[in-house]
GROMACS .gro file of C-alpha atoms in nm:
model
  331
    1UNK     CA    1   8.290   7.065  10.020
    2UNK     CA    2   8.165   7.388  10.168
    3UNK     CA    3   8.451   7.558  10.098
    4UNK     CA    4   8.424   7.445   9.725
    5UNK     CA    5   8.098   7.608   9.707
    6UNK     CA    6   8.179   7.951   9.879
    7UNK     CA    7   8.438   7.960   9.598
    8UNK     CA    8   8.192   7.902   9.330
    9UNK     CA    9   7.979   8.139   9.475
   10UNK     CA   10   8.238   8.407   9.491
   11UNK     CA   11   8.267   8.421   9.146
   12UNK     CA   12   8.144   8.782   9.046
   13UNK     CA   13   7.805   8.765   8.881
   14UNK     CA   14   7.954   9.041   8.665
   15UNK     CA   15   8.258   8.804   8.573
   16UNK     CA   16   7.994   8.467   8.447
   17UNK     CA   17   7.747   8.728   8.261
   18UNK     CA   18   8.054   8.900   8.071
   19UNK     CA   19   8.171   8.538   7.946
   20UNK     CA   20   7.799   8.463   7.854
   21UNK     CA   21   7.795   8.790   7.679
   22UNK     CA   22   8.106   8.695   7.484
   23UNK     CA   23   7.959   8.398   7.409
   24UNK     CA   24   7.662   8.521   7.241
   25UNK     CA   25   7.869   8.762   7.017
   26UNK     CA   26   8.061   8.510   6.858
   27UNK     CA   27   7.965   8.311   6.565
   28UNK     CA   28   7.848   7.988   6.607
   29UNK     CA   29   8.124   7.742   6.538
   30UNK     CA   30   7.936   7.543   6.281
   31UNK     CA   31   8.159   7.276   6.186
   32UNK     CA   32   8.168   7.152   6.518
   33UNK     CA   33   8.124   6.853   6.594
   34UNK     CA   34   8.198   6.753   6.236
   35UNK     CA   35   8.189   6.376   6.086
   36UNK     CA   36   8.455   6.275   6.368
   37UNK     CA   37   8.441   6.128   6.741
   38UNK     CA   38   8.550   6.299   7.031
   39UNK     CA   39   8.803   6.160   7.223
   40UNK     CA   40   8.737   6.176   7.590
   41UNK     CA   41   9.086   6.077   7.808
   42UNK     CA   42   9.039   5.942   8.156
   43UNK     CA   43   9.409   5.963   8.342
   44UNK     CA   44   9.337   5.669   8.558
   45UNK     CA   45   9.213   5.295   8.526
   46UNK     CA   46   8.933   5.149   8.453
   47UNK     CA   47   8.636   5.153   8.713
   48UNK     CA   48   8.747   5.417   8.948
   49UNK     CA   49   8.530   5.729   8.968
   50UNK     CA   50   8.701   5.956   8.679
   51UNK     CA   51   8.622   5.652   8.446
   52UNK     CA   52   8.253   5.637   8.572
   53UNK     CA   53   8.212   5.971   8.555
   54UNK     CA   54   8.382   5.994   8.174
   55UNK     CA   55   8.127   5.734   8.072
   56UNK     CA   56   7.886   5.828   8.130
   57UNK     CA   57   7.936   6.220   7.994
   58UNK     CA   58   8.083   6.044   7.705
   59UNK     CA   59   7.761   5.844   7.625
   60UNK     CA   60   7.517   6.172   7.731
   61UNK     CA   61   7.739   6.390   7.497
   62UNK     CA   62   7.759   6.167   7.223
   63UNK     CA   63   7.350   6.163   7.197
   64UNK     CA   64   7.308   6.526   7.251
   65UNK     CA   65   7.579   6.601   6.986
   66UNK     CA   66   7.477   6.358   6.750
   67UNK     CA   67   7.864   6.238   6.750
   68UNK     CA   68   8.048   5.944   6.926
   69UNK     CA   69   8.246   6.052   7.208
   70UNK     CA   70   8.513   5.744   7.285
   71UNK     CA   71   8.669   5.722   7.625
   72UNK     CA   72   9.064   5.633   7.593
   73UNK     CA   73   9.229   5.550   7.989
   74UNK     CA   74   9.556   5.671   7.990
   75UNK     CA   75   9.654   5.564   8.343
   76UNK     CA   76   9.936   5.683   8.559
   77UNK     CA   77  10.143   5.927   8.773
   78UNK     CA   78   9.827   6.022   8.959
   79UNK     CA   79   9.655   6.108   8.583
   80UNK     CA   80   9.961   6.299   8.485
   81UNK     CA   81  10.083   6.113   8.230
   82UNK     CA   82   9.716   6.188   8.082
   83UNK     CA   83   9.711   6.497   8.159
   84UNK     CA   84  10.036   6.561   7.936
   85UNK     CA   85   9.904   6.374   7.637
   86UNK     CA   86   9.583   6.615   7.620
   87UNK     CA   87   9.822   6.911   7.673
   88UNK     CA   88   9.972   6.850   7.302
   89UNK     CA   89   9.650   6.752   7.162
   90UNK     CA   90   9.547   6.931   6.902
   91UNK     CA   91   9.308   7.237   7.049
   92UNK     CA   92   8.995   7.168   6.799
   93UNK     CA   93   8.747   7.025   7.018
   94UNK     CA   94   8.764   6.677   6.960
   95UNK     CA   95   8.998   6.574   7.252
   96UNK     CA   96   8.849   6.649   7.594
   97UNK     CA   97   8.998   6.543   7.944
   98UNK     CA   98   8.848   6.385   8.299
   99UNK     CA   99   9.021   6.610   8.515
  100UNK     CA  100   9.103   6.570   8.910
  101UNK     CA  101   9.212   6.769   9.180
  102UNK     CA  102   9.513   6.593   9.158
  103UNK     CA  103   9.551   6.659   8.824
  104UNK     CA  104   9.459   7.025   8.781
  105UNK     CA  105   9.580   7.103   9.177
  106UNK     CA  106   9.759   6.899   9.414
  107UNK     CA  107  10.002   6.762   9.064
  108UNK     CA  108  10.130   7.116   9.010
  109UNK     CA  109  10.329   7.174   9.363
  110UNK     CA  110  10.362   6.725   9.396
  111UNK     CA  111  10.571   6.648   9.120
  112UNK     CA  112  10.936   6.826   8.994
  113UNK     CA  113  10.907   6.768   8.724
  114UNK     CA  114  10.568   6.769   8.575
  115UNK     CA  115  10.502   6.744   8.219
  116UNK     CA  116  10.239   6.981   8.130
  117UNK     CA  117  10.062   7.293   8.297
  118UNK     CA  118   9.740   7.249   8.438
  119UNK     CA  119   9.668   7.629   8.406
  120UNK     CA  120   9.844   7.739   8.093
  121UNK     CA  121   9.779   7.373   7.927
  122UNK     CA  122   9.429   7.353   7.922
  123UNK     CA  123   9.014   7.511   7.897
  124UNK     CA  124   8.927   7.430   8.135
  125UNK     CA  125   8.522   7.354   8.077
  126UNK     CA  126   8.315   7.210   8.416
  127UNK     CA  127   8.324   7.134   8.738
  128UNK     CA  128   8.126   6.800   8.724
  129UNK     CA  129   8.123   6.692   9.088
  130UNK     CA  130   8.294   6.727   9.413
  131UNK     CA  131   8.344   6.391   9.640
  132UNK     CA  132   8.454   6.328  10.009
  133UNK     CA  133   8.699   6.088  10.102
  134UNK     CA  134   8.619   5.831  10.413
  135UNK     CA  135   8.834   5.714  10.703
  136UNK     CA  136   8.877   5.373  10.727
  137UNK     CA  137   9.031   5.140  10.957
  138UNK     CA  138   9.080   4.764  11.013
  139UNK     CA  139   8.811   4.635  11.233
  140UNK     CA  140   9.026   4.429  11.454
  141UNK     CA  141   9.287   4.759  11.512
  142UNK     CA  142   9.088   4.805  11.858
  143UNK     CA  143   8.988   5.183  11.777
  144UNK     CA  144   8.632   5.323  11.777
  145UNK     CA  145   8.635   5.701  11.638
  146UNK     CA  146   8.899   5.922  11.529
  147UNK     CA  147   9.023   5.995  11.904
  148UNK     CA  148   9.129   5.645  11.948
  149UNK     CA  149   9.300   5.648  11.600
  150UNK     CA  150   9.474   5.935  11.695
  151UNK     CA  151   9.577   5.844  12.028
  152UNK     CA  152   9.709   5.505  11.867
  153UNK     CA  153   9.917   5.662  11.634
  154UNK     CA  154  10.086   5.900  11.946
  155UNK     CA  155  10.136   5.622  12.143
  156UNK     CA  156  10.284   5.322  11.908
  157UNK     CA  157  10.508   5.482  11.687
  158UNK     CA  158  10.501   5.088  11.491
  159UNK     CA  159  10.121   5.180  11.382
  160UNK     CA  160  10.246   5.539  11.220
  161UNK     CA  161  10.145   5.400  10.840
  162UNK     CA  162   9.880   5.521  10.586
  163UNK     CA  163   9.764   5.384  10.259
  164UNK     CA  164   9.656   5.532   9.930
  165UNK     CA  165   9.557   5.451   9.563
  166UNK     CA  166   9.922   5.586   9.476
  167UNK     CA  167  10.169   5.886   9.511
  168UNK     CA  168  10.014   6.212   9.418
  169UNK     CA  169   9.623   6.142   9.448
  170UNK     CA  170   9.391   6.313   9.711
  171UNK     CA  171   9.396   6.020   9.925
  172UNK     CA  172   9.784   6.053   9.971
  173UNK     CA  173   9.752   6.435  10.012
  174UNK     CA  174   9.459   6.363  10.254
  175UNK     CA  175   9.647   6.128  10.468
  176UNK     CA  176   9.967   6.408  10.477
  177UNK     CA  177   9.714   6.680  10.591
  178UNK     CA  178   9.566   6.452  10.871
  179UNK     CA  179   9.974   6.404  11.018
  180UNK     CA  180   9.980   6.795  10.980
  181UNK     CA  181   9.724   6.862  11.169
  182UNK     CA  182   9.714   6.617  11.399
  183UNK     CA  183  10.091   6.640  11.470
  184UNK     CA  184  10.228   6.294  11.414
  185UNK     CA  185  10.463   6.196  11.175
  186UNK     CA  186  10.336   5.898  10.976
  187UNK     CA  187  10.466   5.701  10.666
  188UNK     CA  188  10.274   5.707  10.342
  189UNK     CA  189  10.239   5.342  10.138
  190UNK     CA  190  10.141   5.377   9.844
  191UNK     CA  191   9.976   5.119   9.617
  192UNK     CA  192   9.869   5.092   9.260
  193UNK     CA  193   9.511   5.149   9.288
  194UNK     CA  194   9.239   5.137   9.592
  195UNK     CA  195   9.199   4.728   9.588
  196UNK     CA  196   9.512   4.645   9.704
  197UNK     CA  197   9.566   4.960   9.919
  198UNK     CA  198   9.205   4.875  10.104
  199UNK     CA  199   9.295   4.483  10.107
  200UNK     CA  200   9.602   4.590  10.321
  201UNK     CA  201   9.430   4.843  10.524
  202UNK     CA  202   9.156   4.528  10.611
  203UNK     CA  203   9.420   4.272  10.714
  204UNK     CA  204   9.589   4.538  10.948
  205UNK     CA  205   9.918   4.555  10.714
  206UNK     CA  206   9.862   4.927  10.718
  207UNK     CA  207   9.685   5.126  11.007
  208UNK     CA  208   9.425   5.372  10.820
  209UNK     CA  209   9.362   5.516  10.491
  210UNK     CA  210   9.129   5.764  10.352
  211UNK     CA  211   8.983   5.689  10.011
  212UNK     CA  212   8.599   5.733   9.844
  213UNK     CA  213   8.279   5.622  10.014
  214UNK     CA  214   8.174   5.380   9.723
  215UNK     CA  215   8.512   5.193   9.684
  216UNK     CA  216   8.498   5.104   9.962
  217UNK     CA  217   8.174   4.999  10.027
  218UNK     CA  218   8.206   4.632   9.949
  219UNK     CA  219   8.434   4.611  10.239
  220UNK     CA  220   8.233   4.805  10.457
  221UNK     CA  221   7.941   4.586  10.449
  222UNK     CA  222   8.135   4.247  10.473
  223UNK     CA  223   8.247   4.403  10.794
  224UNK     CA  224   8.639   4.372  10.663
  225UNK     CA  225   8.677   4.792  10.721
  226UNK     CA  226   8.544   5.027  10.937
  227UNK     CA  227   8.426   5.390  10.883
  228UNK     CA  228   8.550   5.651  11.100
  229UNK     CA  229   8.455   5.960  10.943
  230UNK     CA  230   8.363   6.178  10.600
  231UNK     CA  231   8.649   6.427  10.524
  232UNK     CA  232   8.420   6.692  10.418
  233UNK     CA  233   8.289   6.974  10.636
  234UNK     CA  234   7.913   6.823  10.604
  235UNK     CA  235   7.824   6.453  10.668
  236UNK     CA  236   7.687   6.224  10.341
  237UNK     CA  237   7.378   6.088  10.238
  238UNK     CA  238   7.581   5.734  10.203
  239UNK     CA  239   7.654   5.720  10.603
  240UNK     CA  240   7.435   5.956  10.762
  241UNK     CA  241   7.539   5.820  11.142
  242UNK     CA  242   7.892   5.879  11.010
  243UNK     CA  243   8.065   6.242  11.199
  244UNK     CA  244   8.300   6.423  10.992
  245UNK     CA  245   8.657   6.470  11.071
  246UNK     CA  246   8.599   6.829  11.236
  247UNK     CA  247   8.274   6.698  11.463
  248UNK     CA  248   8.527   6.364  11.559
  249UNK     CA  249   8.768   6.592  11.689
  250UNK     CA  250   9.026   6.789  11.399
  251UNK     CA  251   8.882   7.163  11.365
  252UNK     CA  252   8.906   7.261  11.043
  253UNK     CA  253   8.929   6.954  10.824
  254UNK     CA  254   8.734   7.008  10.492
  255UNK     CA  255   8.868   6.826  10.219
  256UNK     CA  256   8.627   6.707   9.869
  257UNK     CA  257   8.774   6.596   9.582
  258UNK     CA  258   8.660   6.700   9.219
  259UNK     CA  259   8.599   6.601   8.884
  260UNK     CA  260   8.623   6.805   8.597
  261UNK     CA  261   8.638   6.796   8.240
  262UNK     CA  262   8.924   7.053   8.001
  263UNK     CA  263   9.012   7.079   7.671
  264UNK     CA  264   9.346   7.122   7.530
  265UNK     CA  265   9.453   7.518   7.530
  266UNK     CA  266   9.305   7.741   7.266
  267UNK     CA  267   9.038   7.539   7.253
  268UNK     CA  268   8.770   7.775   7.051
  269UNK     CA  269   8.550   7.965   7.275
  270UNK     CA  270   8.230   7.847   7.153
  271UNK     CA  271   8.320   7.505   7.161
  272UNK     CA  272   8.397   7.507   7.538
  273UNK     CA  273   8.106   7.714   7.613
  274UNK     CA  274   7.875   7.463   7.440
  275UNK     CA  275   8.028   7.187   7.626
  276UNK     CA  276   7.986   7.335   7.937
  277UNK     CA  277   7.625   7.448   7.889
  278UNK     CA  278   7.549   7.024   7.726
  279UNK     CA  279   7.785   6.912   8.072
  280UNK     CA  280   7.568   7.117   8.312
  281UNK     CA  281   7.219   6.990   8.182
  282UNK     CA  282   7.377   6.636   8.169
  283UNK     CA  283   7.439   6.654   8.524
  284UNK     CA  284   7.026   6.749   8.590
  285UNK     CA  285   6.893   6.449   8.409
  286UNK     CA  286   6.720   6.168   8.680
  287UNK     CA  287   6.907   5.846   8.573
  288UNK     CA  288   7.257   6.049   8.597
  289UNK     CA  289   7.143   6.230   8.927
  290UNK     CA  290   7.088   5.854   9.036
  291UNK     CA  291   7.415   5.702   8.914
  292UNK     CA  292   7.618   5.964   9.024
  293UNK     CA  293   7.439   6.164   9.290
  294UNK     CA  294   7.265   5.904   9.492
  295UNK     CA  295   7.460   5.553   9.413
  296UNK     CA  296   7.829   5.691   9.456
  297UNK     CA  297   7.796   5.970   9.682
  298UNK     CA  298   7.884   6.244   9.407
  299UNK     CA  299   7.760   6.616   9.445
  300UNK     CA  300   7.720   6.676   9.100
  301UNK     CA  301   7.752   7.040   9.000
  302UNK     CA  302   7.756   7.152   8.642
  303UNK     CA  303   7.981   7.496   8.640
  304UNK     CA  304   8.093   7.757   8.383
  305UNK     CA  305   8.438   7.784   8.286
  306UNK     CA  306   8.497   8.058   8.461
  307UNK     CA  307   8.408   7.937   8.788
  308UNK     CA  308   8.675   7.613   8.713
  309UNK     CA  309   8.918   7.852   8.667
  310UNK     CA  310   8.848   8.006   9.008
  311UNK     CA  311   8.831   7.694   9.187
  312UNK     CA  312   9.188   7.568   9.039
  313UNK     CA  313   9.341   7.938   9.152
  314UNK     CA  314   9.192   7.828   9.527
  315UNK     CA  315   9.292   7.440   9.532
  316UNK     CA  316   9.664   7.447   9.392
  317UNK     CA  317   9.790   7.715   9.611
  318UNK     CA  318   9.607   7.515   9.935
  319UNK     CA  319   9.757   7.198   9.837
  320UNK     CA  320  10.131   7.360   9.757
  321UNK     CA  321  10.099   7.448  10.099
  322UNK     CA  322  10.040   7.108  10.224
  323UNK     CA  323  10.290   6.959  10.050
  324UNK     CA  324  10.500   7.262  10.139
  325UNK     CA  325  10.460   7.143  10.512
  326UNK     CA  326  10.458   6.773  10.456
  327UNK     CA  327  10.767   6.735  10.244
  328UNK     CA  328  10.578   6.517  10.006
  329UNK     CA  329  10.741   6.457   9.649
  330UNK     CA  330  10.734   6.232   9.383
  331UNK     CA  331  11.023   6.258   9.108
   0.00000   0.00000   0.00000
C-alpha cells in the first residue's frame, strides 16, 4: 500500500495541473448524460468487493448525475472476459468498468492470449481504493505465525499447496510471490470464487491462502481460519494485533490490491474528467467512508486519471516480473 501511494505522489504536480488545465479549455460536453443509463460492468460475481464497490458508485453516480447507472456482472477469467466486452463498447460515456489489478495489471503478462488491452483499451478514470490481502491458515495445521508456516512448507513437501478465488487474481499472484520469496516451490489450487477456496483452506484440504480481510471474516470469528498476517507494508484497522508479512519475517513484502473504474478508449475528455472529479467526492461522503473505509477494510482514494495511468505503468511491469519468475500461465 505504501508503495501505491509513493506512486501517486510521484506524479508531477505539473503533469495533474496541465490535464486540469485542458480540462477547463474544453467545452462542456452538454449532452452528457443524456435521457439514457449508464452501464456500469463488474468482471466478477456477485458480492465480492468489485461488485460492492460498483454499487455503490453506481447508486452515488446515478443521484449526482440525475441518470440511472445499472451494474451488469460479467464474471470470469479473473474479470477478463469483462474487461474485453467494455473494450468494444462504444466510447460515449455510457459504459464504464470496475477495474482490478488483475484486470488492468497482473492480466496483461498472466494470460497468452488476452482479449483486450488494458492500456490501449481503455480511460482509464479513478483509482477508487487499494486493499490488502490476509494470510490465513487452518486452525488445526499446528502453526502460529508466518515462521512456522514457512518452516512447514520446507520441511513436508505434502503441505506445499495454496488456494485462491481462481487463476489470474491477486490472491493467486500473491501466493506465487510468497514461494518466490520465500524459496519453496508450492502448487497453486485454484477455485471458483473465495467460499469454496476458504472452505478448503478451513478443513485443512489446502495449507494457506491469502485472500481479503472481510471475506474472510465470517470464518475468522467462528474460529474455522486463522490470521497470520496483512500483505501490505502497514498493518489494518480490521486486525490491529495482526504483523504484516515483512514484520513476521519476509523483507520486502508489500502487496494491496486496487479498484478502479475506466471507460472504453476515446472516451471524451470531459466526460472522464467529470467522472473522476463526481468518483473522488463520492469516496469523501460519511456513509461511503463507513461502508467501504471502515466495514471492509478499503483505503478509499479518489485519483485523477492521470495518476491511474501512472499506477498501471508501475503494477503491470512488477507483476510481469512475478509471473516472469513463477512460471504462472493461464491459456
Amino acid at each position: 500500500m505504501q508503495a501505491i501511494r509513493r506512486r501517486l505522489a510521484a506524479v508531477p504536480l505539473a503533469t495533474v495541473l496541465a490535464a486540469a488545465l485542458g480540462t477547463l479549455s474544453l467545452p462542456a460536453h452538454a449532452e452528457w448524460p443524456a435521457d439514457k443509463p449508464i452501464s456500469y460492468v463488474v468482471p466478477f460475481t456477485v458480492g465480492g468487493s468489485t461488485d460492492v464497490v460498483g454499487r455503490v458508485l453506481a447508486q452515488k453516480l446515478g443521484e449526482r448525475l440525475h441518470q440511472s447507472v445499472v451494474v451488469e456482472n460479467r464474471p470470469g477469467a479473473a474479470g477478463g472476459i469483462g474487461a474485453a466486452y467494455v473494450a468494444k463498447a462504444t466510447p460515449d460515456g455510457y459504459t464504464l468498468f470496475g477495474g482490478t489489478i488483475s484486470t488492468h495489471a497482473i492480466n496483461a503478462s498472466l494470460y497468452k492470449s488476452l482479449k483486450y488491452d488494458p492500456v490501449k483499451d481503455f480511460e482509464p478514470v479513478s483509482l477508487v481504493a487499494t486493499l490488502p490481502n490476509v494470510l490465513l491458515v487452518d486452525p488445526n495445521l499446528g502453526v502460529n505465525s508466518v515462521a512456522d508456516l514457512v518452516a512447514l512448507l520446507k520441511r513436508d513437501p505434502t503441505k506445499r499447496t495454496f488456494a485462491s478465488s481462481g487463476a489470474g487474481t491477486s490472491t493467486h499472484l500473491t501466493g506465487e510471490l510468497f514461494a518466490g520469496m520465500i524459496g519453496v516451490p508450492l502448487t497453486h489450487v485454484p477455485y471458483k470464487g473465495t467460499p469454496p477456496a476458504m472452505v478448503d483452506v478451513s478443513s485443512g484440504a489446502v495449507t494457506f491462502m491469502f485472500d481479503q480481510m472481510t471475506a474472510a471474516l465470517p470464518l475468522l470469528q467462528t474460529g474455522k481460519l486463522k490470521l497470520l498476517a496483512v500483505t501490505t507494508k502497514n498493518r489494518i484497522r480490521l486486525a490491529p494485533d495482526t504483523p504484516t508479512m515483512e514484520e513476521a519475517g519476509v523483507p520486502g513484502f508489500d502487496v494491496a490490491s486496487w479498484q478502479a473504474v475506466y471507460a472504453p478508449k476515446g472516451t471524451p475528455k470531459p466526460v472522464v474528467d467529470r467522472l473522476s472529479r463526481e468518483i473522488a467526492a463520492i469516496l469523501k461522503e460519511p456513509d461511503v467512508q463507513e461502508k467501504l473505509g471502515k466495514t471492509m477494510g478499503m483505503e478509499l482514494v479518489g485519483s485523477t486519471p492521470e495518476q491511474l495511468r501512472e499506477l498501471m505503468a508501475a503494477e503491470i511491469p512488477r507483476w510481469a516480473e512475478v509471473v516472469r519468475k513463477s512460471g504462472a500461465s493461464v491459456e
